[in-house]
mmCIF file of C-alpha atoms in Angstrom:
data_model
loop_
_atom_site.group_PDB
_atom_site.id
_atom_site.type_symbol
_atom_site.label_atom_id
_atom_site.label_comp_id
_atom_site.label_asym_id
_atom_site.label_seq_id
_atom_site.Cartn_x
_atom_site.Cartn_y
_atom_site.Cartn_z
ATOM 1 C CA MET W 1 112.703 -40.301 19.067
ATOM 2 C CA LEU W 2 109.446 -38.837 17.670
ATOM 3 C CA GLY W 3 108.795 -38.315 21.591
ATOM 4 C CA ARG W 4 112.327 -36.364 22.218
ATOM 5 C CA PHE W 5 112.491 -34.188 19.106
ATOM 6 C CA SER W 6 108.388 -32.622 20.073
ATOM 7 C CA ARG W 7 109.830 -32.375 23.798
ATOM 8 C CA ALA W 8 113.120 -30.547 22.226
ATOM 9 C CA ARG W 9 110.287 -28.304 19.878
ATOM 10 C CA GLN W 10 108.204 -27.475 23.112
ATOM 11 C CA PRO W 11 110.905 -25.064 24.656
ATOM 12 C CA ASP W 12 111.735 -23.411 21.588
ATOM 13 C CA GLN W 13 107.853 -22.600 21.125
ATOM 14 C CA GLN W 14 107.882 -21.162 24.436
ATOM 15 C CA GLN W 15 110.585 -18.696 23.927
ATOM 16 C CA GLN W 16 109.096 -17.457 20.751
ATOM 17 C CA GLN W 17 106.164 -16.978 22.344
ATOM 18 C CA GLN W 18 107.463 -14.785 24.931
ATOM 19 C CA GLN W 19 110.013 -12.837 23.120
ATOM 20 C CA PRO W 20 106.531 -10.471 21.492
ATOM 21 C CA GLN W 21 105.672 -10.805 25.045
ATOM 22 C CA GLN W 22 108.292 -9.230 26.174
ATOM 23 C CA GLU W 23 108.974 -6.767 22.627
ATOM 24 C CA PRO W 24 106.134 -4.164 23.951
ATOM 25 C CA GLN W 25 107.230 -4.960 27.875
ATOM 26 C CA GLN W 26 111.185 -2.826 26.808
ATOM 27 C CA GLN W 27 108.999 -0.621 24.423
ATOM 28 C CA GLN W 28 107.266 0.580 27.158
ATOM 29 C CA GLN W 29 110.639 0.869 29.438
ATOM 30 C CA GLN W 30 112.063 2.674 26.352
ATOM 31 C CA GLN W 31 108.802 5.566 26.155
ATOM 32 C CA ASN W 32 110.830 7.743 27.971
ATOM 33 C CA VAL W 33 109.097 11.722 28.916
ATOM 34 C CA ILE W 34 111.565 14.093 27.735
ATOM 35 C CA PHE W 35 111.187 17.678 30.022
ATOM 36 C CA MET W 36 113.495 20.777 28.369
ATOM 37 C CA SER W 37 115.294 22.111 31.128
ATOM 38 C CA ARG W 38 117.427 25.401 31.250
ATOM 39 C CA SER W 39 120.674 24.955 32.371
ATOM 40 C CA GLY W 40 120.553 25.940 36.831
ATOM 41 C CA LEU W 41 117.559 24.051 36.886
ATOM 42 C CA THR W 42 117.119 21.202 38.136
ATOM 43 C CA MET W 43 114.119 18.885 38.072
ATOM 44 C CA GLN W 44 112.501 17.210 40.498
ATOM 45 C CA ARG W 45 112.113 13.635 40.231
ATOM 46 C CA GLU W 46 112.535 10.487 41.697
ATOM 47 C CA GLN W 47 114.878 7.555 40.810
ATOM 48 C CA ASN W 48 112.338 5.104 39.164
ATOM 49 C CA ASP W 49 111.201 7.420 36.481
ATOM 50 C CA ASN W 50 111.915 7.564 33.460
ATOM 51 C CA VAL W 51 112.349 10.410 33.151
ATOM 52 C CA VAL W 52 115.558 12.466 29.905
ATOM 53 C CA VAL W 53 116.079 15.396 30.751
ATOM 54 C CA ILE W 54 117.194 17.830 28.167
ATOM 55 C CA THR W 55 119.522 20.904 28.878
ATOM 56 C CA VAL W 56 118.873 23.873 26.774
ATOM 57 C CA ASP W 57 122.090 26.748 26.197
ATOM 58 C CA ASP W 58 121.828 30.257 26.825
ATOM 59 C CA ASP W 59 121.789 31.622 23.429
ATOM 60 C CA GLU W 60 118.775 28.734 22.587
ATOM 61 C CA MET W 61 116.880 30.494 24.850
ATOM 62 C CA LYS W 62 117.407 34.004 23.967
ATOM 63 C CA LEU W 63 116.662 33.116 20.231
ATOM 64 C CA PHE W 64 113.523 31.937 21.654
ATOM 65 C CA ILE W 65 112.232 34.745 23.507
ATOM 66 C CA ARG W 66 113.432 36.603 20.689
ATOM 67 C CA LYS W 67 111.096 35.277 18.439
ATOM 68 C CA VAL W 68 108.280 34.769 21.225
ATOM 69 C CA TYR W 69 107.518 38.490 21.614
ATOM 70 C CA LEU W 70 108.426 38.814 17.594
ATOM 71 C CA TYR W 71 105.751 36.659 17.082
ATOM 72 C CA ALA W 72 103.692 38.128 19.859
ATOM 73 C CA ILE W 73 104.249 42.317 18.575
ATOM 74 C CA SER W 74 103.135 41.398 14.992
ATOM 75 C CA PHE W 75 99.633 39.725 16.042
ATOM 76 C CA ILE W 76 98.941 42.609 18.421
ATOM 77 C CA LEU W 77 99.864 45.307 16.089
ATOM 78 C CA THR W 78 98.042 43.328 12.983
ATOM 79 C CA THR W 79 94.357 43.609 15.494
ATOM 80 C CA SER W 80 95.507 47.307 16.769
ATOM 81 C CA CYS W 81 95.895 48.090 12.948
ATOM 82 C CA ILE W 82 92.696 47.151 11.850
ATOM 83 C CA TRP W 83 90.782 49.007 15.041
ATOM 84 C CA LEU W 84 92.139 51.872 14.964
ATOM 85 C CA ILE W 85 91.478 52.230 10.519
ATOM 86 C CA ILE W 86 87.782 51.307 11.181
ATOM 87 C CA SER W 87 88.044 53.558 13.917
ATOM 88 C CA ILE W 88 89.227 56.096 12.396
ATOM 89 C CA THR W 89 86.786 55.985 8.816
ATOM 90 C CA GLU W 90 83.132 54.763 11.242
ATOM 91 C CA TYR W 91 82.433 52.429 9.452
ATOM 92 C CA ASN W 92 80.175 50.309 11.785
ATOM 93 C CA PHE W 93 80.908 46.517 11.190
ATOM 94 C CA ASN W 94 78.442 45.812 13.358
ATOM 95 C CA ARG W 95 75.381 47.109 11.048
ATOM 96 C CA ASP W 96 76.907 44.911 7.926
ATOM 97 C CA VAL W 97 78.016 42.207 9.442
ATOM 98 C CA PRO W 98 75.503 40.775 12.218
ATOM 99 C CA VAL W 99 76.923 39.108 14.556
ATOM 100 C CA PRO W 100 77.133 39.792 18.318
ATOM 101 C CA PHE W 101 80.478 40.301 19.242
ATOM 102 C CA PHE W 102 80.690 38.159 21.947
ATOM 103 C CA VAL W 103 80.041 34.747 19.143
ATOM 104 C CA TRP W 104 83.238 35.817 17.831
ATOM 105 C CA LEU W 105 84.848 35.109 21.140
ATOM 106 C CA MET W 106 83.032 32.159 21.689
ATOM 107 C CA LEU W 107 84.641 30.860 18.868
ATOM 108 C CA ALA W 108 87.884 32.423 19.623
ATOM 109 C CA PHE W 109 87.091 30.711 23.115
ATOM 110 C CA SER W 110 86.569 26.876 21.351
ATOM 111 C CA PHE W 111 90.455 27.238 19.521
ATOM 112 C CA MET W 112 91.742 28.676 22.484
ATOM 113 C CA VAL W 113 90.549 25.258 24.344
ATOM 114 C CA ILE W 114 91.366 22.572 21.526
ATOM 115 C CA LEU W 115 94.820 24.020 21.412
ATOM 116 C CA GLN W 116 95.246 24.037 25.218
ATOM 117 C CA CYS W 117 93.272 20.331 25.678
ATOM 118 C CA CYS W 118 94.724 18.497 22.764
ATOM 119 C CA PRO W 119 98.632 19.283 22.874
ATOM 120 C CA ASN W 120 99.343 17.581 19.838
ATOM 121 C CA THR W 121 97.970 20.235 18.141
ATOM 122 C CA ARG W 122 100.321 22.362 19.376
ATOM 123 C CA TYR W 123 102.722 21.162 17.319
ATOM 124 C CA ILE W 124 101.676 19.477 13.842
ATOM 125 C CA PHE W 125 101.330 22.028 11.613
ATOM 126 C CA PRO W 126 99.520 23.525 9.420
ATOM 127 C CA ILE W 127 96.553 22.231 12.249
ATOM 128 C CA ASN W 128 98.252 25.606 15.058
ATOM 129 C CA TRP W 129 98.535 28.070 12.802
ATOM 130 C CA THR W 130 95.577 27.735 11.527
ATOM 131 C CA LEU W 131 93.757 27.009 15.309
ATOM 132 C CA ALA W 132 96.076 30.515 15.685
ATOM 133 C CA ILE W 133 95.581 32.390 13.282
ATOM 134 C CA GLY W 134 91.833 31.430 13.945
ATOM 135 C CA ILE W 135 92.531 33.134 16.973
ATOM 136 C CA ILE W 136 93.478 35.431 15.297
ATOM 137 C CA VAL W 137 91.152 36.877 13.066
ATOM 138 C CA PHE W 138 87.966 35.332 15.204
ATOM 139 C CA ILE W 139 89.542 38.199 18.621
ATOM 140 C CA THR W 140 90.360 40.715 16.030
ATOM 141 C CA LEU W 141 85.909 40.797 14.921
ATOM 142 C CA ALA W 142 85.255 40.405 18.389
ATOM 143 C CA GLY W 143 86.997 44.050 18.711
ATOM 144 C CA ALA W 144 85.946 45.392 15.552
ATOM 145 C CA CYS W 145 81.872 45.568 15.804
ATOM 146 C CA ILE W 146 82.571 47.075 18.896
ATOM 147 C CA MET W 147 85.371 49.710 17.622
ATOM 148 C CA HIS W 148 82.643 52.788 16.089
ATOM 149 C CA VAL W 149 82.027 53.549 19.581
ATOM 150 C CA TYR W 150 85.060 54.937 20.166
ATOM 151 C CA SER W 151 86.858 57.687 18.963
ATOM 152 C CA PRO W 152 90.495 56.940 17.224
ATOM 153 C CA LEU W 153 92.429 58.698 20.284
ATOM 154 C CA THR W 154 90.328 56.847 22.625
ATOM 155 C CA VAL W 155 91.603 53.484 21.396
ATOM 156 C CA ALA W 156 94.557 54.450 20.070
ATOM 157 C CA ILE W 157 94.923 55.672 24.842
ATOM 158 C CA VAL W 158 93.816 52.584 25.934
ATOM 159 C CA LEU W 159 95.541 50.117 22.941
ATOM 160 C CA THR W 160 99.075 52.065 25.145
ATOM 161 C CA ALA W 161 97.640 51.339 28.323
ATOM 162 C CA ALA W 162 97.231 48.268 28.230
ATOM 163 C CA GLY W 163 100.229 47.478 26.068
ATOM 164 C CA LEU W 164 102.257 48.871 29.584
ATOM 165 C CA VAL W 165 100.670 47.150 31.441
ATOM 166 C CA VAL W 166 101.824 43.322 29.767
ATOM 167 C CA ILE W 167 104.933 44.990 29.179
ATOM 168 C CA LEU W 168 106.103 45.883 33.127
ATOM 169 C CA LEU W 169 104.122 42.900 33.685
ATOM 170 C CA HIS W 170 106.608 40.647 32.051
ATOM 171 C CA LEU W 171 109.447 42.913 33.320
ATOM 172 C CA PHE W 172 108.414 42.126 36.685
ATOM 173 C CA GLY W 173 107.983 38.571 35.732
ATOM 174 C CA ALA W 174 111.213 38.249 33.637
ATOM 175 C CA LEU W 175 113.534 40.322 35.993
ATOM 176 C CA CYS W 176 112.732 40.040 39.222
ATOM 177 C CA PRO W 177 114.129 38.085 41.961
ATOM 178 C CA ARG W 178 112.157 34.493 42.391
ATOM 179 C CA LYS W 179 111.507 34.576 45.917
ATOM 180 C CA ALA W 180 109.969 38.756 45.140
ATOM 181 C CA LEU W 181 107.733 36.285 42.710
ATOM 182 C CA PRO W 182 104.043 34.845 44.050
ATOM 183 C CA SER W 183 104.408 30.732 43.956
ATOM 184 C CA SER W 184 103.320 28.692 41.428
ATOM 185 C CA LEU W 185 100.978 27.199 44.236
ATOM 186 C CA ILE W 186 99.162 30.750 45.370
ATOM 187 C CA THR W 187 99.098 30.863 41.892
ATOM 188 C CA GLY W 188 96.876 28.957 41.026
ATOM 189 C CA CYS W 189 94.437 28.776 44.187
ATOM 190 C CA LEU W 190 94.827 33.172 43.770
ATOM 191 C CA MET W 191 93.098 31.446 40.478
ATOM 192 C CA LEU W 192 90.984 29.316 41.243
ATOM 193 C CA VAL W 193 89.386 32.190 44.037
ATOM 194 C CA LEU W 194 89.164 35.278 41.411
ATOM 195 C CA LEU W 195 87.343 32.512 38.225
ATOM 196 C CA VAL W 196 84.771 31.045 40.763
ATOM 197 C CA ALA W 197 83.987 34.603 41.171
ATOM 198 C CA LEU W 198 84.484 35.784 37.598
ATOM 199 C CA ILE W 199 81.890 33.179 36.482
ATOM 200 C CA VAL W 200 79.251 34.400 39.620
ATOM 201 C CA PHE W 201 79.541 37.575 38.369
ATOM 202 C CA MET W 202 79.286 36.311 34.694
ATOM 203 C CA VAL W 203 76.209 34.607 34.939
ATOM 204 C CA LEU W 204 74.798 38.057 36.970
ATOM 205 C CA MET W 205 75.706 40.055 34.625
ATOM 206 C CA LEU W 206 74.019 37.816 32.101
ATOM 207 C CA PHE W 207 70.449 37.877 33.636
ATOM 208 C CA ILE W 208 70.278 41.328 35.771
ATOM 209 C CA GLU W 209 70.981 44.005 33.874
ATOM 210 C CA SER W 210 72.956 46.771 36.165
ATOM 211 C CA PRO W 211 75.966 47.561 35.327
ATOM 212 C CA VAL W 212 76.975 47.142 38.963
ATOM 213 C CA TYR W 213 78.057 43.732 38.258
ATOM 214 C CA ALA W 214 79.629 44.204 34.781
ATOM 215 C CA LEU W 215 81.849 46.519 36.963
ATOM 216 C CA VAL W 216 82.773 43.922 39.056
ATOM 217 C CA PHE W 217 83.059 41.528 36.447
ATOM 218 C CA PHE W 218 85.595 42.673 34.664
ATOM 219 C CA ILE W 219 87.424 43.824 37.515
ATOM 220 C CA LEU W 220 88.055 40.392 38.432
ATOM 221 C CA LEU W 221 89.414 39.675 35.134
ATOM 222 C CA PHE W 222 91.799 42.264 34.918
ATOM 223 C CA CYS W 223 92.615 40.808 38.292
ATOM 224 C CA VAL W 224 92.669 37.237 36.824
ATOM 225 C CA ILE W 225 95.097 38.292 33.429
ATOM 226 C CA CYS W 226 97.631 40.959 35.980
ATOM 227 C CA LEU W 227 98.044 37.636 37.544
ATOM 228 C CA SER W 228 98.950 35.604 35.028
ATOM 229 C CA ILE W 229 100.656 37.284 32.691
ATOM 230 C CA PRO W 230 103.954 37.291 35.572
ATOM 231 C CA TYR W 231 103.528 33.598 35.970
ATOM 232 C CA HIS W 232 103.056 33.619 31.925
ATOM 233 C CA ALA W 233 106.621 35.334 31.839
ATOM 234 C CA GLN W 234 107.979 33.444 33.996
ATOM 235 C CA PHE W 235 107.685 30.343 31.702
ATOM 236 C CA ILE W 236 107.926 31.767 28.832
ATOM 237 C CA ASN W 237 111.587 32.797 29.764
ATOM 238 C CA GLY W 238 112.433 29.582 31.372
ATOM 239 C CA ARG W 239 112.809 30.432 34.429
ATOM 240 C CA LEU W 240 110.158 27.683 35.637
ATOM 241 C CA GLN W 241 111.815 23.836 35.818
ATOM 242 C CA ILE W 242 110.004 23.173 32.492
ATOM 243 C CA VAL W 243 111.186 25.412 29.187
ATOM 244 C CA PRO W 244 108.116 25.804 26.955
ATOM 245 C CA LEU W 245 111.179 25.267 23.595
ATOM 246 C CA LEU W 246 108.296 23.509 21.506
ATOM 247 C CA ASP W 247 105.550 25.501 22.198
ATOM 248 C CA MET W 248 107.154 29.372 20.398
ATOM 249 C CA LEU W 249 103.446 29.837 19.041
ATOM 250 C CA TRP W 250 101.529 29.223 21.850
ATOM 251 C CA CYS W 251 103.267 31.146 24.184
ATOM 252 C CA ALA W 252 103.045 34.122 21.800
ATOM 253 C CA LEU W 253 99.289 33.747 21.399
ATOM 254 C CA THR W 254 98.987 33.667 25.474
ATOM 255 C CA ILE W 255 100.934 37.732 25.103
ATOM 256 C CA TYR W 256 98.183 38.226 22.974
ATOM 257 C CA ILE W 257 95.646 37.020 25.451
ATOM 258 C CA ASP W 258 96.549 38.632 27.671
ATOM 259 C CA PHE W 259 97.537 41.737 26.419
ATOM 260 C CA PHE W 260 92.963 42.058 24.018
ATOM 261 C CA MET W 261 91.618 41.131 27.922
ATOM 262 C CA LEU W 262 93.149 44.180 29.519
ATOM 263 C CA PHE W 263 92.461 45.812 25.986
ATOM 264 C CA TYR W 264 88.656 44.714 27.051
ATOM 265 C CA CYS W 265 88.955 45.899 30.621
ATOM 266 C CA ILE W 266 90.657 49.656 30.070
ATOM 267 C CA ALA W 267 87.695 49.956 27.246
ATOM 268 C CA PHE W 268 84.936 48.745 29.446
ATOM 269 C CA PHE W 269 85.851 50.836 32.149
ATOM 270 C CA TYR W 270 86.243 54.483 30.426
ATOM 271 C CA ILE W 271 82.950 53.409 28.749
ATOM 272 C CA PHE W 272 81.266 53.248 32.713
ATOM 273 C CA TYR W 273 83.750 56.275 33.826
ATOM 274 C CA PHE W 274 81.530 58.954 32.439
ATOM 275 C CA GLN W 275 78.521 57.437 31.960
ATOM 276 C CA VAL W 276 78.812 57.525 35.049
ATOM 277 C CA ASN W 277 80.093 61.527 35.238
ATOM 278 C CA ASN W 278 76.722 61.841 32.293
ATOM 279 C CA GLN W 279 74.572 60.144 35.162
ATOM 280 C CA SER W 280 75.922 62.037 38.233
ATOM 281 C CA ALA W 281 75.789 65.808 35.074
ATOM 282 C CA ASP W 282 71.703 65.052 34.754
#
């Protein structure tokens, strides 16, 4: 009897041991990858992949786009007003706060790396807003270090020029037919080549004091930004396969960063132009 009872319990024990092993497997099978796509777009995926596609309707997409641009405009206006006030009052911020402007830019870049390389930080409040406000503050402080060099009229003109470039390129990326826009592969290859050249000239600019290397660096940076803005516009307006419905704050920050990188480029072109004219006049 004891032998039969022990043999009868062995299958039950084996089933109990197999159940905990099957539960993690079932949990792994239930962990699906979720994508958000706009109606009318099809996701390219294999049939065996555990992919769940959530279709975003047009009304929700329009609300998302409106919020992204409203956030971006509010960020841009905040920094622009501070810079204009510093330029009008001729306040030398760098004299009272002796921190080089590139230190502020490096801090802003480190916060951007955290947001980009750690995607979970973009969805956790208040971490996402803390990093976003930090980026805005550091970029504002970096520009405040050089605002005393420019007149208020020059700052206003450069801000307007950068705004017009951003608006035109966003309209180009959001409204032009997809056939007229460069594909993701072409954009990625061009960006890679330009970034390699950008790094080379940045090193030359740091070790060789020549305005020519700085001019080439800012020209390459201007080209990189002008190439990336239409792609960002397609991403924000849901023209790619994935809709960034949960990345509203990051999308607004990309517009803000593109705008002020263009501002720095155009401001340098202004200084270089008048520097060359002054040297030729002498």
